């Protein structure tokens, strides 16, 4: 089964990741019994256990786990990540084949430069055109949206009655800062062009066009908010190379501010 078919809530996936990181190696049966006590052979309980089974499979298929003789552990390279959410995005971004479509949904939204979108109809129509080899349905899109919400990439919204969107593509400030911390040294200016390339290749898409000359609105908004929060500093250190426009101003350097205290 592909990642898109996994019926995960998002929160289950995150809880399992943290527990395996803390207590691994740990057997699959022990995980299931911890998070859903009961008779594993009772067919009446199988449907209720399915999201938990899928969450474990999701972690395996997103390259987070190693199966040892005595149970699962989190891969060392992901334990070194700043946070579990960063590790999960790394694993998902590295996927190939049909599973690459999991973050390919974000690629589609950013290339269209869509921030508000409707998971009921609009997104399914858009993806059916872009990724016609995938059999799209509302369940797959809902599973995906729940995971992206847990990761801090999209947010459910209650739109006005005259609007037809259900979600907002909006990276959380904590996730943005963790992505920067995971890749770049703090309190050191970095080229925005290099930052965008690293984030796009390693974690999630940040370009609004396929020719990579424009920052996607959702990522621009996140950087604007981070600057207002004094979490980052934006600067134009020279007139050469990699200038991007953020909030009407042109910049080519970014510094992640981290206090020594």
mmCIF file of C-alpha atoms in Angstrom:
data_model
loop_
_atom_site.group_PDB
_atom_site.id
_atom_site.type_symbol
_atom_site.label_atom_id
_atom_site.label_comp_id
_atom_site.label_asym_id
_atom_site.label_seq_id
_atom_site.Cartn_x
_atom_site.Cartn_y
_atom_site.Cartn_z
ATOM 1 C CA UNK A 1 0.000 0.000 0.000
ATOM 2 C CA UNK A 2 1.228 3.509 -0.784
ATOM 3 C CA UNK A 3 1.624 6.224 1.849
ATOM 4 C CA UNK A 4 -1.458 7.971 0.478
ATOM 5 C CA UNK A 5 -3.587 4.964 1.410
ATOM 6 C CA UNK A 6 -2.561 4.945 5.046
ATOM 7 C CA UNK A 7 -5.431 5.934 7.337
ATOM 8 C CA UNK A 8 -3.390 7.983 9.801
ATOM 9 C CA UNK A 9 -4.548 10.703 12.148
ATOM 10 C CA UNK A 10 -1.187 12.448 12.322
ATOM 11 C CA UNK A 11 -1.098 12.604 16.113
ATOM 12 C CA UNK A 12 -0.821 8.797 16.342
ATOM 13 C CA UNK A 13 2.166 8.887 14.006
ATOM 14 C CA UNK A 14 3.924 11.547 16.060
ATOM 15 C CA UNK A 15 3.240 9.783 19.376
ATOM 16 C CA UNK A 16 4.594 6.497 18.036
ATOM 17 C CA UNK A 17 7.727 8.183 16.657
ATOM 18 C CA UNK A 18 8.491 9.751 20.046
ATOM 19 C CA UNK A 19 7.819 6.533 21.965
ATOM 20 C CA UNK A 20 10.039 4.416 19.692
ATOM 21 C CA UNK A 21 12.804 7.040 19.895
ATOM 22 C CA UNK A 22 12.601 6.960 23.683
ATOM 23 C CA UNK A 23 12.040 3.231 24.319
ATOM 24 C CA UNK A 24 13.247 1.374 21.239
ATOM 25 C CA UNK A 25 13.967 -1.275 20.289
ATOM 26 C CA UNK A 26 10.328 -2.198 20.717
ATOM 27 C CA UNK A 27 8.219 -4.895 19.077
ATOM 28 C CA UNK A 28 5.215 -4.061 16.922
ATOM 29 C CA UNK A 29 2.920 -6.138 19.148
ATOM 30 C CA UNK A 30 4.071 -4.166 22.210
ATOM 31 C CA UNK A 31 3.320 -0.884 20.461
ATOM 32 C CA UNK A 32 -0.154 -2.042 19.517
ATOM 33 C CA UNK A 33 -0.920 -3.272 23.007
ATOM 34 C CA UNK A 34 0.340 -0.032 24.574
ATOM 35 C CA UNK A 35 -1.745 2.281 22.400
ATOM 36 C CA UNK A 36 -4.748 0.017 21.867
ATOM 37 C CA UNK A 37 -5.050 -2.576 24.661
ATOM 38 C CA UNK A 38 -7.339 -5.463 23.884
ATOM 39 C CA UNK A 39 -7.591 -8.758 22.096
ATOM 40 C CA UNK A 40 -5.687 -8.535 18.818
ATOM 41 C CA UNK A 41 -7.563 -11.597 17.541
ATOM 42 C CA UNK A 42 -11.006 -10.100 18.124
ATOM 43 C CA UNK A 43 -12.393 -9.164 14.683
ATOM 44 C CA UNK A 44 -14.655 -6.589 16.310
ATOM 45 C CA UNK A 45 -11.554 -4.614 17.315
ATOM 46 C CA UNK A 46 -9.651 -4.849 14.027
ATOM 47 C CA UNK A 47 -11.240 -1.755 12.484
ATOM 48 C CA UNK A 48 -10.458 0.306 15.576
ATOM 49 C CA UNK A 49 -6.834 -0.833 15.529
ATOM 50 C CA UNK A 50 -6.413 -0.113 11.817
ATOM 51 C CA UNK A 51 -5.293 3.563 12.165
ATOM 52 C CA UNK A 52 -2.650 2.464 14.666
ATOM 53 C CA UNK A 53 -1.450 -0.311 12.350
ATOM 54 C CA UNK A 54 -1.345 2.201 9.519
ATOM 55 C CA UNK A 55 0.601 4.691 11.637
ATOM 56 C CA UNK A 56 3.337 2.096 12.258
ATOM 57 C CA UNK A 57 3.383 1.220 8.560
ATOM 58 C CA UNK A 58 3.525 4.934 7.710
ATOM 59 C CA UNK A 59 6.657 5.324 9.837
ATOM 60 C CA UNK A 60 8.236 2.331 8.112
ATOM 61 C CA UNK A 61 7.331 3.535 4.635
ATOM 62 C CA UNK A 62 8.558 7.089 5.298
ATOM 63 C CA UNK A 63 11.987 5.626 6.140
ATOM 64 C CA UNK A 64 11.883 6.493 9.846
ATOM 65 C CA UNK A 65 12.346 2.996 11.275
ATOM 66 C CA UNK A 66 14.872 0.182 11.316
ATOM 67 C CA UNK A 67 13.604 -3.312 12.144
ATOM 68 C CA UNK A 68 16.065 -4.945 14.535
ATOM 69 C CA UNK A 69 15.843 -8.502 15.858
ATOM 70 C CA UNK A 70 14.267 -7.245 19.065
ATOM 71 C CA UNK A 71 12.027 -4.558 17.554
ATOM 72 C CA UNK A 72 11.852 -1.138 15.922
ATOM 73 C CA UNK A 73 14.249 1.756 16.426
ATOM 74 C CA UNK A 74 14.317 5.203 14.821
ATOM 75 C CA UNK A 75 17.107 5.585 12.259
ATOM 76 C CA UNK A 76 20.138 7.400 13.637
ATOM 77 C CA UNK A 77 20.019 10.127 11.001
ATOM 78 C CA UNK A 78 16.463 10.990 12.015
ATOM 79 C CA UNK A 79 17.262 10.949 15.733
ATOM 80 C CA UNK A 80 19.806 13.663 14.931
ATOM 81 C CA UNK A 81 17.104 15.896 13.431
ATOM 82 C CA UNK A 82 15.974 18.957 15.379
ATOM 83 C CA UNK A 83 12.474 17.519 15.865
ATOM 84 C CA UNK A 84 10.335 14.505 14.882
ATOM 85 C CA UNK A 85 8.371 16.681 12.446
ATOM 86 C CA UNK A 86 11.591 17.681 10.676
ATOM 87 C CA UNK A 87 12.641 14.019 10.534
ATOM 88 C CA UNK A 88 9.297 13.009 9.042
ATOM 89 C CA UNK A 89 9.499 15.708 6.371
ATOM 90 C CA UNK A 90 13.019 14.574 5.488
ATOM 91 C CA UNK A 91 11.847 11.008 5.071
ATOM 92 C CA UNK A 92 8.833 11.991 2.992
ATOM 93 C CA UNK A 93 10.843 14.333 0.747
ATOM 94 C CA UNK A 94 13.307 11.543 -0.032
ATOM 95 C CA UNK A 95 10.613 9.174 -1.290
ATOM 96 C CA UNK A 96 10.522 8.126 -4.938
ATOM 97 C CA UNK A 97 7.934 6.568 -7.199
ATOM 98 C CA UNK A 98 4.282 6.746 -6.180
ATOM 99 C CA UNK A 99 5.154 7.688 -2.599
ATOM 100 C CA UNK A 100 6.912 10.837 -3.837
ATOM 101 C CA UNK A 101 3.423 12.148 -4.565
ATOM 102 C CA UNK A 102 2.830 12.532 -0.801
ATOM 103 C CA UNK A 103 4.821 15.758 -0.782
ATOM 104 C CA UNK A 104 4.134 16.158 -4.494
ATOM 105 C CA UNK A 105 0.716 17.431 -3.396
ATOM 106 C CA UNK A 106 2.525 20.372 -1.801
ATOM 107 C CA UNK A 107 4.575 20.840 -4.972
ATOM 108 C CA UNK A 108 1.333 21.146 -6.916
ATOM 109 C CA UNK A 109 -0.127 23.698 -4.503
ATOM 110 C CA UNK A 110 3.019 25.830 -4.434
ATOM 111 C CA UNK A 111 3.467 25.757 -8.207
ATOM 112 C CA UNK A 112 -0.098 27.025 -8.482
ATOM 113 C CA UNK A 113 0.771 29.423 -5.611
ATOM 114 C CA UNK A 114 -2.402 28.403 -3.824
ATOM 115 C CA UNK A 115 -2.644 29.178 -0.096
ATOM 116 C CA UNK A 116 -6.328 28.498 0.461
ATOM 117 C CA UNK A 117 -7.698 25.285 -0.970
ATOM 118 C CA UNK A 118 -10.703 23.002 -0.748
ATOM 119 C CA UNK A 119 -10.065 19.341 0.037
ATOM 120 C CA UNK A 120 -13.635 18.406 -0.854
ATOM 121 C CA UNK A 121 -13.538 19.099 -4.588
ATOM 122 C CA UNK A 122 -10.908 21.577 -5.775
ATOM 123 C CA UNK A 123 -7.828 19.681 -4.611
ATOM 124 C CA UNK A 124 -9.053 16.346 -5.927
ATOM 125 C CA UNK A 125 -9.693 17.889 -9.358
ATOM 126 C CA UNK A 126 -6.294 19.591 -9.374
ATOM 127 C CA UNK A 127 -4.423 16.438 -8.377
ATOM 128 C CA UNK A 128 -6.327 14.242 -10.816
ATOM 129 C CA UNK A 129 -5.004 16.470 -13.593
ATOM 130 C CA UNK A 130 -1.453 16.809 -12.261
ATOM 131 C CA UNK A 131 -1.000 13.221 -11.045
ATOM 132 C CA UNK A 132 -3.324 11.285 -13.322
ATOM 133 C CA UNK A 133 -1.613 7.953 -12.581
ATOM 134 C CA UNK A 134 -2.911 8.073 -8.992
ATOM 135 C CA UNK A 135 -6.446 7.007 -8.148
ATOM 136 C CA UNK A 136 -7.503 10.001 -6.055
ATOM 137 C CA UNK A 137 -10.407 9.988 -3.626
ATOM 138 C CA UNK A 138 -11.528 12.044 -0.668
ATOM 139 C CA UNK A 139 -10.239 9.524 1.877
ATOM 140 C CA UNK A 140 -6.668 9.744 0.574
ATOM 141 C CA UNK A 141 -6.821 13.530 0.568
ATOM 142 C CA UNK A 142 -8.247 13.630 4.100
ATOM 143 C CA UNK A 143 -5.517 11.271 5.398
ATOM 144 C CA UNK A 144 -2.909 13.492 3.738
ATOM 145 C CA UNK A 145 -4.423 16.702 5.158
ATOM 146 C CA UNK A 146 -4.444 15.294 8.712
ATOM 147 C CA UNK A 147 -0.760 14.418 8.480
ATOM 148 C CA UNK A 148 0.180 17.780 6.975
ATOM 149 C CA UNK A 149 -1.742 19.510 9.763
ATOM 150 C CA UNK A 150 0.185 17.522 12.398
ATOM 151 C CA UNK A 151 3.475 18.444 10.708
ATOM 152 C CA UNK A 152 2.579 22.140 10.794
ATOM 153 C CA UNK A 153 2.311 22.674 7.040
ATOM 154 C CA UNK A 154 -1.440 23.145 6.568
ATOM 155 C CA UNK A 155 -4.212 24.329 8.870
ATOM 156 C CA UNK A 156 -7.941 23.568 8.743
ATOM 157 C CA UNK A 157 -10.028 26.722 8.444
ATOM 158 C CA UNK A 158 -13.676 27.574 9.006
ATOM 159 C CA UNK A 159 -14.364 29.617 5.930
ATOM 160 C CA UNK A 160 -17.216 32.058 5.536
ATOM 161 C CA UNK A 161 -20.352 30.756 3.904
ATOM 162 C CA UNK A 162 -19.479 32.425 0.590
ATOM 163 C CA UNK A 163 -16.020 30.809 0.497
ATOM 164 C CA UNK A 164 -15.273 27.292 -0.712
ATOM 165 C CA UNK A 165 -11.964 26.478 0.950
ATOM 166 C CA UNK A 166 -11.291 24.127 3.852
ATOM 167 C CA UNK A 167 -7.531 24.464 4.474
ATOM 168 C CA UNK A 168 -4.741 27.009 4.507
ATOM 169 C CA UNK A 169 -1.216 26.221 3.349
ATOM 170 C CA UNK A 170 0.687 27.913 6.178
ATOM 171 C CA UNK A 171 3.910 26.632 7.740
ATOM 172 C CA UNK A 172 3.980 27.058 11.504
ATOM 173 C CA UNK A 173 6.637 29.290 13.030
ATOM 174 C CA UNK A 174 8.041 26.458 15.148
ATOM 175 C CA UNK A 175 8.436 24.245 12.075
ATOM 176 C CA UNK A 176 10.025 27.033 10.022
ATOM 177 C CA UNK A 177 12.618 27.761 12.716
ATOM 178 C CA UNK A 178 13.338 24.051 13.212
ATOM 179 C CA UNK A 179 13.923 23.588 9.479
ATOM 180 C CA UNK A 180 16.404 26.468 9.547
ATOM 181 C CA UNK A 181 18.105 25.121 12.698
ATOM 182 C CA UNK A 182 18.369 21.663 11.152
ATOM 183 C CA UNK A 183 20.302 22.955 8.121
ATOM 184 C CA UNK A 184 22.113 26.168 8.998
ATOM 185 C CA UNK A 185 24.240 27.563 11.856
ATOM 186 C CA UNK A 186 22.505 30.173 14.036
ATOM 187 C CA UNK A 187 23.539 33.833 14.140
ATOM 188 C CA UNK A 188 25.369 33.444 10.821
ATOM 189 C CA UNK A 189 24.150 35.116 7.603
ATOM 190 C CA UNK A 190 23.169 32.675 4.862
ATOM 191 C CA UNK A 191 22.186 33.333 1.273
ATOM 192 C CA UNK A 192 18.416 33.173 0.852
ATOM 193 C CA UNK A 193 18.944 31.503 -2.518
ATOM 194 C CA UNK A 194 20.919 28.687 -0.824
ATOM 195 C CA UNK A 195 18.371 28.426 1.974
ATOM 196 C CA UNK A 196 15.486 28.029 -0.464
ATOM 197 C CA UNK A 197 17.329 25.365 -2.441
ATOM 198 C CA UNK A 198 18.139 23.383 0.719
ATOM 199 C CA UNK A 199 14.613 23.582 2.145
ATOM 200 C CA UNK A 200 13.048 22.657 -1.207
ATOM 201 C CA UNK A 201 15.291 19.656 -1.820
ATOM 202 C CA UNK A 202 15.362 18.303 1.730
ATOM 203 C CA UNK A 203 12.052 19.127 3.404
ATOM 204 C CA UNK A 204 9.232 20.769 1.423
ATOM 205 C CA UNK A 205 8.645 22.948 -1.664
ATOM 206 C CA UNK A 206 9.187 26.696 -1.451
ATOM 207 C CA UNK A 207 9.059 27.820 -5.099
ATOM 208 C CA UNK A 208 5.891 29.086 -6.740
ATOM 209 C CA UNK A 209 7.027 28.300 -10.286
ATOM 210 C CA UNK A 210 8.814 25.368 -11.856
ATOM 211 C CA UNK A 211 11.700 27.604 -13.004
ATOM 212 C CA UNK A 212 12.483 28.432 -9.364
ATOM 213 C CA UNK A 213 12.650 32.200 -9.537
ATOM 214 C CA UNK A 214 9.781 33.110 -7.191
ATOM 215 C CA UNK A 215 9.144 32.258 -3.547
ATOM 216 C CA UNK A 216 5.767 30.661 -2.809
ATOM 217 C CA UNK A 217 3.335 32.905 -0.945
ATOM 218 C CA UNK A 218 2.984 30.581 2.042
ATOM 219 C CA UNK A 219 6.752 30.523 2.625
ATOM 220 C CA UNK A 220 7.074 34.275 2.128
ATOM 221 C CA UNK A 221 4.339 34.842 4.719
ATOM 222 C CA UNK A 222 6.167 32.586 7.182
ATOM 223 C CA UNK A 223 9.432 34.494 6.753
ATOM 224 C CA UNK A 224 7.631 37.825 7.160
ATOM 225 C CA UNK A 225 6.119 36.641 10.442
ATOM 226 C CA UNK A 226 9.464 35.281 11.649
ATOM 227 C CA UNK A 227 11.064 38.675 11.010
ATOM 228 C CA UNK A 228 8.264 40.437 12.902
ATOM 229 C CA UNK A 229 8.882 37.993 15.777
ATOM 230 C CA UNK A 230 12.608 38.850 15.679
ATOM 231 C CA UNK A 231 13.359 35.167 15.069
ATOM 232 C CA UNK A 232 15.231 35.926 11.844
ATOM 233 C CA UNK A 233 16.914 38.946 10.292
ATOM 234 C CA UNK A 234 16.547 39.700 6.589
ATOM 235 C CA UNK A 235 19.134 41.787 4.777
ATOM 236 C CA UNK A 236 20.376 42.768 1.328
ATOM 237 C CA UNK A 237 24.122 42.478 1.688
ATOM 238 C CA UNK A 238 24.896 43.177 -1.977
ATOM 239 C CA UNK A 239 23.264 43.788 -5.323
ATOM 240 C CA UNK A 240 24.378 40.454 -6.724
ATOM 241 C CA UNK A 241 22.731 37.074 -6.852
ATOM 242 C CA UNK A 242 19.677 35.459 -5.372
ATOM 243 C CA UNK A 243 17.608 38.520 -4.534
ATOM 244 C CA UNK A 244 14.027 37.714 -3.523
ATOM 245 C CA UNK A 245 11.164 40.024 -2.688
ATOM 246 C CA UNK A 246 9.576 39.635 0.733
ATOM 247 C CA UNK A 247 6.874 42.025 1.868
ATOM 248 C CA UNK A 248 7.773 44.398 -0.963
ATOM 249 C CA UNK A 249 11.455 44.551 -0.002
ATOM 250 C CA UNK A 250 14.382 42.864 -1.756
ATOM 251 C CA UNK A 251 16.683 40.623 0.274
ATOM 252 C CA UNK A 252 19.415 38.100 -0.356
ATOM 253 C CA UNK A 253 20.570 37.147 3.166
ATOM 254 C CA UNK A 254 18.908 35.646 6.207
ATOM 255 C CA UNK A 255 20.186 35.180 9.751
ATOM 256 C CA UNK A 256 18.554 32.839 12.251
ATOM 257 C CA UNK A 257 18.629 34.578 15.617
ATOM 258 C CA UNK A 258 19.404 32.346 18.578
ATOM 259 C CA UNK A 259 20.202 33.802 21.989
ATOM 260 C CA UNK A 260 23.259 32.552 23.864
ATOM 261 C CA UNK A 261 21.287 32.604 27.101
#
